[in-house]
Structures are given as structure tokens and as C-alpha cells.
């Protein structure tokens, strides 16, 4: 072998080095983007960063990105679906979301058709890829956003309270939350401040905030401000008590999550083990299950196993789920 010829080992080493360099570059780009995002703090501020647009235009753009019209009304005729999309925090608009959804469904159906060559399998994949997967994805996004929002809410209430102590009116205190806190709560309270600026009353703007987010602690804030605006009273003391209540609820939720961790891990283990064993056996001994698929009873049995596995998981989820 001459000095200029590469062996397969050298080629693999060179590929590994190039792969490592690309990983480092991707990580640097990601962290650099994260630092830029931190400087801009939240989506609402980044839209107005260096751009000659009014706050009303920013408010309209934020509404359209979330799946609403320029007045904040739901666009889809199915109210619960539109509310789920809005509360999930999608920021690409309904048009782009529909295009991505269509491409995903068609791609899955084509892939299933190529792999199985079965029209029945293609038809069976349609409700999974077209209904179940998008619904689960939106629910997971909404849950993640609400958890993050809930952790930020006590800090936001404390910031409003400190602003009220300094003598600022309530709208100014809410706009401070929009300037000082990151997403999701920064842009959400910024939309509240913009709605108040352009003619909406504070209670209505906070009610719209609850519709957009859906966090169970927000009605407490809406009720506190509503009662104070109609009957009077010291809003600062009310918000101090509300902040304590929200923090106590977060602590209780954390305790419940820790106590129920064993049940959740059992559900994950019991769900994963049959699937892992099936895959491993098919990889190590492909003939182990090859003879049973010629019988209709095998498909009936597999459907029964999936049904009972799903029922067991739902039962465990019901046992470890507590409302605080």
C-alpha cells in the first residue's frame, strides 16, 4: 500500500473526526443562538427589536402566530381544537401548521405503504398519524408550556407587587413583567399590556390571557383584580396572598409528583418491556414469531394484548394522577 492510499480504518477515523467537528459546530451554534435569545428575552421584544413597527402590529402578529385573528378571536369552527392549538404555544400560524400536518400525514401513509404493501395498513395508519399523533403532540406542548408558565407565575406576581409598592399603576406593573421576564409569561403579559393600551379593560385582558394559556391558577389572578376593581381594597396585599397560594400549590404538586413517581415508573417499565422483548427476539431469532402470523388468531391476540396494555396504563395513570 502506498503512502497516499487510505485503508478503511483510516477512512473511519477521518469520518469520526469530521463528525465530531460538526457536532461541536452545531453545539456552538445552538448555544450562541440561545445567548441571543436570552438578550432579546422574549418573542414580543424580539419582534420590536430594531424594527419600525407599532405595538399594535406586534400584538396582531402575535395573535396570528398563535392561531387567532387580529382581534383575538378563534379562527377554527372547532373551538376546543383551536383552543388547544393556541394554548400549545405554536407560533407558526394555522396556515403553516396545516401544511406541515398534511405533509406529515401523507409521508407516514406513503412510508407505511412502501414498508407493508398493504392498503389496509395504510388506511389503519391514517387515524394514527392524522388524529392521535397530532393530538398527543399538542397536549404535550400545552402541558410543557403550562408547567413553565406556572413556575414563572409567582415571580411575575411578586414583580407586579413590587411595582405597585413603588407607586406604579397596575398596567405599568404588568408591562414590567413583559419587559423583565422571558417566555412564555413575558410575551403573554406583554399582550395583556398591549390590549389594555389599545382600549381593553384590565379584567377582560386578563380573561383573554387565561383563554390563551389555560393555567388553572390564572382565574385566581383574574378574580383578585376583578374584585379589587369593583369593590376596592389593597391590591398589593391581595397579590401577596395570591403569590403565597400559588407557591404552596407548586410545592404540593412537587410532593405529589415525588410520591407517585413509583407508579409512573412501573407504568413505563410494564409498557416498554413487552415491546423491547418483541423487538429483541425478532432481531436475534427472526423465525421465533414467523410461523404465527399465518393465523388470524395471532392478530386477534395481538390486538387483545395492546388493548389490555393500554387499559392497564390508563388505570395506573388514573391512580397516580391527583388534582391539587
Short mmCIF file of C-alpha atoms in Angstrom, two decimals:
data_model
loop_
_atom_site.label_atom_id
_atom_site.label_comp_id
_atom_site.label_asym_id
_atom_site.label_seq_id
_atom_site.Cartn_x
_atom_site.Cartn_y
_atom_site.Cartn_z
CA UNK A 1 0.00 0.00 0.00
CA UNK A 2 1.45 3.40 -0.98
CA UNK A 3 1.66 6.40 1.33
CA UNK A 4 -1.26 8.10 -0.41
CA UNK A 5 -3.76 5.25 -0.11
CA UNK A 6 -6.34 5.14 2.67
CA UNK A 7 -7.33 1.99 4.45
CA UNK A 8 -10.92 1.52 5.69
CA UNK A 9 -9.69 2.13 9.24
CA UNK A 10 -8.19 5.50 8.26
CA UNK A 11 -11.37 6.41 6.44
CA UNK A 12 -13.47 5.59 9.51
CA UNK A 13 -11.14 7.66 11.71
CA UNK A 14 -11.39 10.63 9.35
CA UNK A 15 -15.18 10.32 9.27
CA UNK A 16 -15.30 10.21 13.07
CA UNK A 17 -13.15 13.36 13.30
CA UNK A 18 -15.34 15.22 10.80
CA UNK A 19 -18.46 14.08 12.66
CA UNK A 20 -17.01 15.34 15.96
CA UNK A 21 -16.17 18.71 14.38
CA UNK A 22 -19.72 19.04 13.04
CA UNK A 23 -21.17 18.15 16.45
CA UNK A 24 -19.03 20.81 18.14
CA UNK A 25 -20.01 23.37 15.49
CA UNK A 26 -23.70 22.55 15.89
CA UNK A 27 -23.42 22.83 19.66
CA UNK A 28 -21.67 26.19 19.41
CA UNK A 29 -24.32 27.49 17.01
CA UNK A 30 -27.09 26.30 19.31
CA UNK A 31 -25.56 27.91 22.40
CA UNK A 32 -24.85 31.12 20.52
CA UNK A 33 -28.47 31.24 19.39
CA UNK A 34 -29.57 30.62 22.95
CA UNK A 35 -27.48 33.55 24.17
CA UNK A 36 -29.05 35.81 21.53
CA UNK A 37 -32.47 34.61 22.66
CA UNK A 38 -31.59 35.47 26.26
CA UNK A 39 -30.59 39.00 25.28
CA UNK A 40 -33.90 39.51 23.50
CA UNK A 41 -35.63 37.88 26.49
CA UNK A 42 -38.96 37.04 24.83
CA UNK A 43 -40.72 36.81 21.47
CA UNK A 44 -42.64 40.07 21.84
CA UNK A 45 -39.48 42.09 22.47
CA UNK A 46 -37.61 40.42 19.62
CA UNK A 47 -40.34 41.42 17.15
CA UNK A 48 -39.84 45.07 18.03
CA UNK A 49 -36.04 44.85 18.19
CA UNK A 50 -34.70 47.22 15.53
CA UNK A 51 -37.96 47.20 13.58
CA UNK A 52 -40.12 50.25 12.90
CA UNK A 53 -43.43 48.66 13.81
CA UNK A 54 -46.04 49.73 16.31
CA UNK A 55 -47.01 47.72 19.36
CA UNK A 56 -50.42 47.16 17.78
CA UNK A 57 -48.80 45.50 14.76
CA UNK A 58 -46.76 43.31 17.10
CA UNK A 59 -49.90 42.38 19.03
CA UNK A 60 -51.70 41.43 15.80
CA UNK A 61 -48.73 39.37 14.61
CA UNK A 62 -48.52 37.51 17.93
CA UNK A 63 -52.23 36.72 17.74
CA UNK A 64 -51.97 35.43 14.17
CA UNK A 65 -48.93 33.31 15.02
CA UNK A 66 -50.93 31.66 17.79
CA UNK A 67 -53.94 30.79 15.60
CA UNK A 68 -56.23 33.77 16.22
CA UNK A 69 -57.41 36.66 14.09
CA UNK A 70 -56.26 40.25 14.56
CA UNK A 71 -58.98 40.85 17.17
CA UNK A 72 -58.03 37.83 19.27
CA UNK A 73 -60.93 35.60 18.20
CA UNK A 74 -60.57 31.91 17.40
CA UNK A 75 -60.42 31.11 13.68
CA UNK A 76 -61.36 27.43 13.55
CA UNK A 77 -65.02 26.37 13.85
CA UNK A 78 -63.98 23.62 16.29
CA UNK A 79 -63.48 25.68 19.45
CA UNK A 80 -61.71 23.04 21.57
CA UNK A 81 -59.18 22.30 18.80
CA UNK A 82 -58.42 25.97 18.20
CA UNK A 83 -58.05 26.50 21.96
CA UNK A 84 -55.67 23.53 22.17
CA UNK A 85 -53.54 24.96 19.33
CA UNK A 86 -53.44 28.40 20.95
CA UNK A 87 -52.59 27.03 24.40
CA UNK A 88 -49.90 24.73 22.99
CA UNK A 89 -47.80 27.78 22.12
CA UNK A 90 -47.39 27.12 18.39
CA UNK A 91 -46.02 30.27 16.78
CA UNK A 92 -46.14 29.41 13.07
CA UNK A 93 -49.78 30.23 12.32
CA UNK A 94 -52.61 27.97 11.24
CA UNK A 95 -51.61 28.01 7.56
CA UNK A 96 -48.09 26.67 8.10
CA UNK A 97 -49.34 24.27 10.78
CA UNK A 98 -51.91 22.84 8.34
CA UNK A 99 -49.24 22.44 5.63
CA UNK A 100 -46.87 20.62 7.99
CA UNK A 101 -49.74 18.47 9.20
CA UNK A 102 -50.69 17.46 5.65
CA UNK A 103 -47.08 16.67 4.69
CA UNK A 104 -46.65 14.57 7.83
CA UNK A 105 -49.80 12.52 7.24
CA UNK A 106 -49.01 11.89 3.57
CA UNK A 107 -45.39 10.96 4.37
CA UNK A 108 -46.44 8.46 7.04
CA UNK A 109 -49.02 6.85 4.77
CA UNK A 110 -46.51 6.55 1.91
CA UNK A 111 -43.87 5.08 4.23
CA UNK A 112 -46.34 2.55 5.64
CA UNK A 113 -47.45 1.64 2.13
CA UNK A 114 -43.86 1.08 0.96
CA UNK A 115 -42.95 -0.99 4.03
CA UNK A 116 -46.07 -3.13 4.22
CA UNK A 117 -47.50 -3.09 0.67
CA UNK A 118 -50.90 -3.35 2.35
CA UNK A 119 -53.80 -0.96 1.67
CA UNK A 120 -55.33 -1.98 5.00
CA UNK A 121 -52.17 -0.93 6.85
CA UNK A 122 -52.17 2.42 5.01
CA UNK A 123 -55.80 3.05 5.96
CA UNK A 124 -55.05 1.99 9.53
CA UNK A 125 -52.15 4.45 9.78
CA UNK A 126 -54.36 7.37 8.71
CA UNK A 127 -56.19 7.88 12.03
CA UNK A 128 -52.96 7.35 13.98
CA UNK A 129 -50.91 9.87 12.00
CA UNK A 130 -53.83 12.20 11.30
CA UNK A 131 -55.55 12.30 14.68
CA UNK A 132 -53.72 10.56 17.52
CA UNK A 133 -50.14 11.77 16.95
CA UNK A 134 -51.04 15.48 16.40
CA UNK A 135 -53.40 15.44 19.39
CA UNK A 136 -50.79 13.88 21.70
CA UNK A 137 -48.15 16.31 20.39
CA UNK A 138 -50.34 19.36 21.06
CA UNK A 139 -51.28 18.08 24.52
CA UNK A 140 -47.62 17.56 25.38
CA UNK A 141 -46.69 21.05 24.15
CA UNK A 142 -49.55 22.59 26.12
CA UNK A 143 -48.55 20.69 29.26
CA UNK A 144 -44.94 21.78 28.95
CA UNK A 145 -45.89 25.40 28.39
CA UNK A 146 -48.34 25.45 31.30
CA UNK A 147 -45.76 23.91 33.64
CA UNK A 148 -43.21 26.55 32.69
CA UNK A 149 -45.83 29.31 32.95
CA UNK A 150 -46.90 28.06 36.38
CA UNK A 151 -43.32 28.18 37.68
CA UNK A 152 -42.95 31.76 36.39
CA UNK A 153 -46.32 32.99 37.70
CA UNK A 154 -45.34 33.57 41.38
CA UNK A 155 -42.29 35.54 40.29
CA UNK A 156 -44.45 37.61 37.92
CA UNK A 157 -46.95 38.35 40.71
CA UNK A 158 -44.09 39.36 43.02
CA UNK A 159 -42.77 41.70 40.31
CA UNK A 160 -46.22 43.28 39.96
CA UNK A 161 -46.41 43.66 43.75
CA UNK A 162 -43.00 45.36 43.95
CA UNK A 163 -44.03 47.71 41.15
CA UNK A 164 -47.24 48.59 42.99
CA UNK A 165 -45.20 49.29 46.14
CA UNK A 166 -43.14 51.75 44.10
CA UNK A 167 -46.35 53.61 43.21
CA UNK A 168 -46.88 52.41 39.64
CA UNK A 169 -50.41 51.73 38.34
CA UNK A 170 -51.42 48.14 37.54
CA UNK A 171 -50.99 48.37 33.72
CA UNK A 172 -47.45 49.69 34.17
CA UNK A 173 -46.69 46.88 36.63
CA UNK A 174 -47.93 44.31 34.11
CA UNK A 175 -45.82 45.87 31.35
CA UNK A 176 -42.78 45.45 33.61
CA UNK A 177 -43.41 41.71 33.63
CA UNK A 178 -43.42 41.82 29.82
CA UNK A 179 -40.05 43.62 29.80
CA UNK A 180 -38.27 41.72 32.56
CA UNK A 181 -39.34 38.09 32.16
CA UNK A 182 -38.73 35.52 29.40
CA UNK A 183 -41.29 33.49 27.52
CA UNK A 184 -43.86 32.13 27.87
CA UNK A 185 -45.01 34.57 30.55
CA UNK A 186 -43.17 37.60 29.11
CA UNK A 187 -44.99 37.67 25.78
CA UNK A 188 -48.32 36.67 27.36
CA UNK A 189 -48.28 39.56 29.85
CA UNK A 190 -47.00 41.80 27.07
CA UNK A 191 -50.13 41.00 25.07
CA UNK A 192 -52.18 41.88 28.17
CA UNK A 193 -50.40 45.24 28.43
CA UNK A 194 -50.94 45.94 24.71
CA UNK A 195 -54.64 45.05 24.91
CA UNK A 196 -55.07 47.46 27.83
CA UNK A 197 -53.15 50.14 25.91
CA UNK A 198 -55.45 49.81 22.90
CA UNK A 199 -58.76 50.06 24.70
CA UNK A 200 -59.50 46.82 26.57
CA UNK A 201 -60.19 46.89 30.31
CA UNK A 202 -57.77 45.02 32.58
CA UNK A 203 -60.18 42.27 33.65
CA UNK A 204 -61.05 41.42 30.03
CA UNK A 205 -57.37 41.39 29.05
CA UNK A 206 -56.57 39.01 31.93
CA UNK A 207 -59.53 36.81 30.95
CA UNK A 208 -58.10 36.66 27.40
CA UNK A 209 -54.79 35.66 28.97
CA UNK A 210 -56.50 32.72 30.66
CA UNK A 211 -58.09 31.67 27.36
CA UNK A 212 -54.68 31.75 25.64
CA UNK A 213 -52.80 29.87 28.38
CA UNK A 214 -55.38 27.83 30.30
CA UNK A 215 -53.34 27.60 33.50
CA UNK A 216 -55.59 26.73 36.48
CA UNK A 217 -54.04 29.41 38.72
CA UNK A 218 -54.88 32.29 36.38
CA UNK A 219 -58.58 32.52 37.44
CA UNK A 220 -57.31 33.42 40.92
CA UNK A 221 -55.44 36.39 39.44
CA UNK A 222 -58.42 37.41 37.30
CA UNK A 223 -60.77 37.20 40.28
CA UNK A 224 -58.40 39.20 42.51
CA UNK A 225 -58.11 42.05 40.02
CA UNK A 226 -61.84 41.94 39.23
CA UNK A 227 -62.86 42.13 42.90
CA UNK A 228 -60.39 44.93 43.59
CA UNK A 229 -61.58 46.95 40.59
CA UNK A 230 -65.25 46.71 41.61
CA UNK A 231 -65.15 46.83 45.42
CA UNK A 232 -61.80 48.48 46.09
CA UNK A 233 -59.15 47.32 48.51
CA UNK A 234 -55.40 46.95 48.67
CA UNK A 235 -54.43 45.05 45.54
CA UNK A 236 -50.84 44.72 46.73
CA UNK A 237 -51.87 42.74 49.82
CA UNK A 238 -54.23 40.60 47.71
CA UNK A 239 -51.44 39.76 45.28
CA UNK A 240 -49.05 39.00 48.15
CA UNK A 241 -51.50 36.38 49.41
CA UNK A 242 -52.09 35.07 45.90
CA UNK A 243 -48.36 34.63 45.35
CA UNK A 244 -48.11 32.57 48.54
CA UNK A 245 -51.07 30.40 47.49
CA UNK A 246 -49.57 29.73 44.06
CA UNK A 247 -46.19 28.83 45.56
CA UNK A 248 -47.84 26.47 48.05
CA UNK A 249 -49.72 24.78 45.20
CA UNK A 250 -46.46 24.30 43.31
CA UNK A 251 -44.85 22.74 46.38
CA UNK A 252 -47.81 20.39 46.84
CA UNK A 253 -47.69 19.38 43.17
CA UNK A 254 -43.98 18.61 43.51
CA UNK A 255 -44.65 16.45 46.58
CA UNK A 256 -47.44 14.56 44.80
CA UNK A 257 -45.18 14.02 41.78
CA UNK A 258 -42.45 12.62 44.01
CA UNK A 259 -44.83 10.30 45.85
CA UNK A 260 -46.39 8.98 42.62
CA UNK A 261 -43.04 8.50 40.85
CA UNK A 262 -43.02 4.77 41.60
CA UNK A 263 -46.38 4.26 39.90
CA UNK A 264 -45.30 6.19 36.81
CA UNK A 265 -42.05 4.25 36.54
CA UNK A 266 -43.98 0.99 36.87
CA UNK A 267 -46.24 2.03 34.01
CA UNK A 268 -43.26 2.92 31.82
CA UNK A 269 -41.47 -0.35 32.64
CA UNK A 270 -44.53 -2.54 32.10
CA UNK A 271 -45.21 -0.82 28.78
CA UNK A 272 -41.66 -0.91 27.48
CA UNK A 273 -40.72 -4.47 28.43
CA UNK A 274 -43.09 -6.37 26.07
CA UNK A 275 -42.17 -4.10 23.17
CA UNK A 276 -38.43 -4.42 23.85
CA UNK A 277 -38.64 -8.21 24.20
CA UNK A 278 -40.62 -8.49 20.95
CA UNK A 279 -38.03 -6.40 19.06
CA UNK A 280 -35.04 -8.22 20.57
CA UNK A 281 -36.49 -11.67 19.81
CA UNK A 282 -37.23 -10.64 16.22
CA UNK A 283 -33.67 -9.41 15.80
CA UNK A 284 -31.98 -12.41 17.40
CA UNK A 285 -34.36 -15.14 16.22
CA UNK A 286 -36.46 -13.96 13.27
CA UNK A 287 -38.07 -17.39 12.97
CA UNK A 288 -39.42 -17.28 16.54
CA UNK A 289 -42.63 -15.45 15.57
CA UNK A 290 -42.58 -16.13 11.83
CA UNK A 291 -44.93 -19.08 11.99
CA UNK A 292 -47.78 -17.47 13.92
CA UNK A 293 -48.61 -14.64 11.51
CA UNK A 294 -50.26 -17.07 9.11
CA UNK A 295 -53.16 -17.48 11.55
CA UNK A 296 -55.88 -14.90 12.14
CA UNK A 297 -55.87 -15.74 15.84
CA UNK A 298 -52.39 -14.18 16.12
CA UNK A 299 -53.71 -10.76 15.07
CA UNK A 300 -56.67 -11.08 17.42
CA UNK A 301 -54.32 -11.96 20.26
CA UNK A 302 -52.00 -9.04 19.44
CA UNK A 303 -54.98 -6.65 19.40
CA UNK A 304 -56.09 -8.04 22.78
CA UNK A 305 -52.61 -7.57 24.24
CA UNK A 306 -52.49 -3.97 23.03
CA UNK A 307 -55.96 -3.33 24.46
CA UNK A 308 -55.11 -4.72 27.90
CA UNK A 309 -51.72 -2.98 27.95
CA UNK A 310 -53.40 0.34 27.15
CA UNK A 311 -56.12 -0.29 29.75
CA UNK A 312 -53.52 -1.06 32.40
CA UNK A 313 -51.60 2.12 31.63
CA UNK A 314 -54.76 4.22 31.79
CA UNK A 315 -55.64 2.65 35.14
CA UNK A 316 -52.17 3.35 36.55
CA UNK A 317 -52.32 6.93 35.25
CA UNK A 318 -55.67 7.37 36.97
CA UNK A 319 -54.23 6.03 40.23
CA UNK A 320 -51.19 8.34 40.25
CA UNK A 321 -52.93 11.49 38.95
CA UNK A 322 -54.06 13.93 41.63
CA UNK A 323 -55.57 17.36 41.28
CA UNK A 324 -54.06 19.94 43.62
#
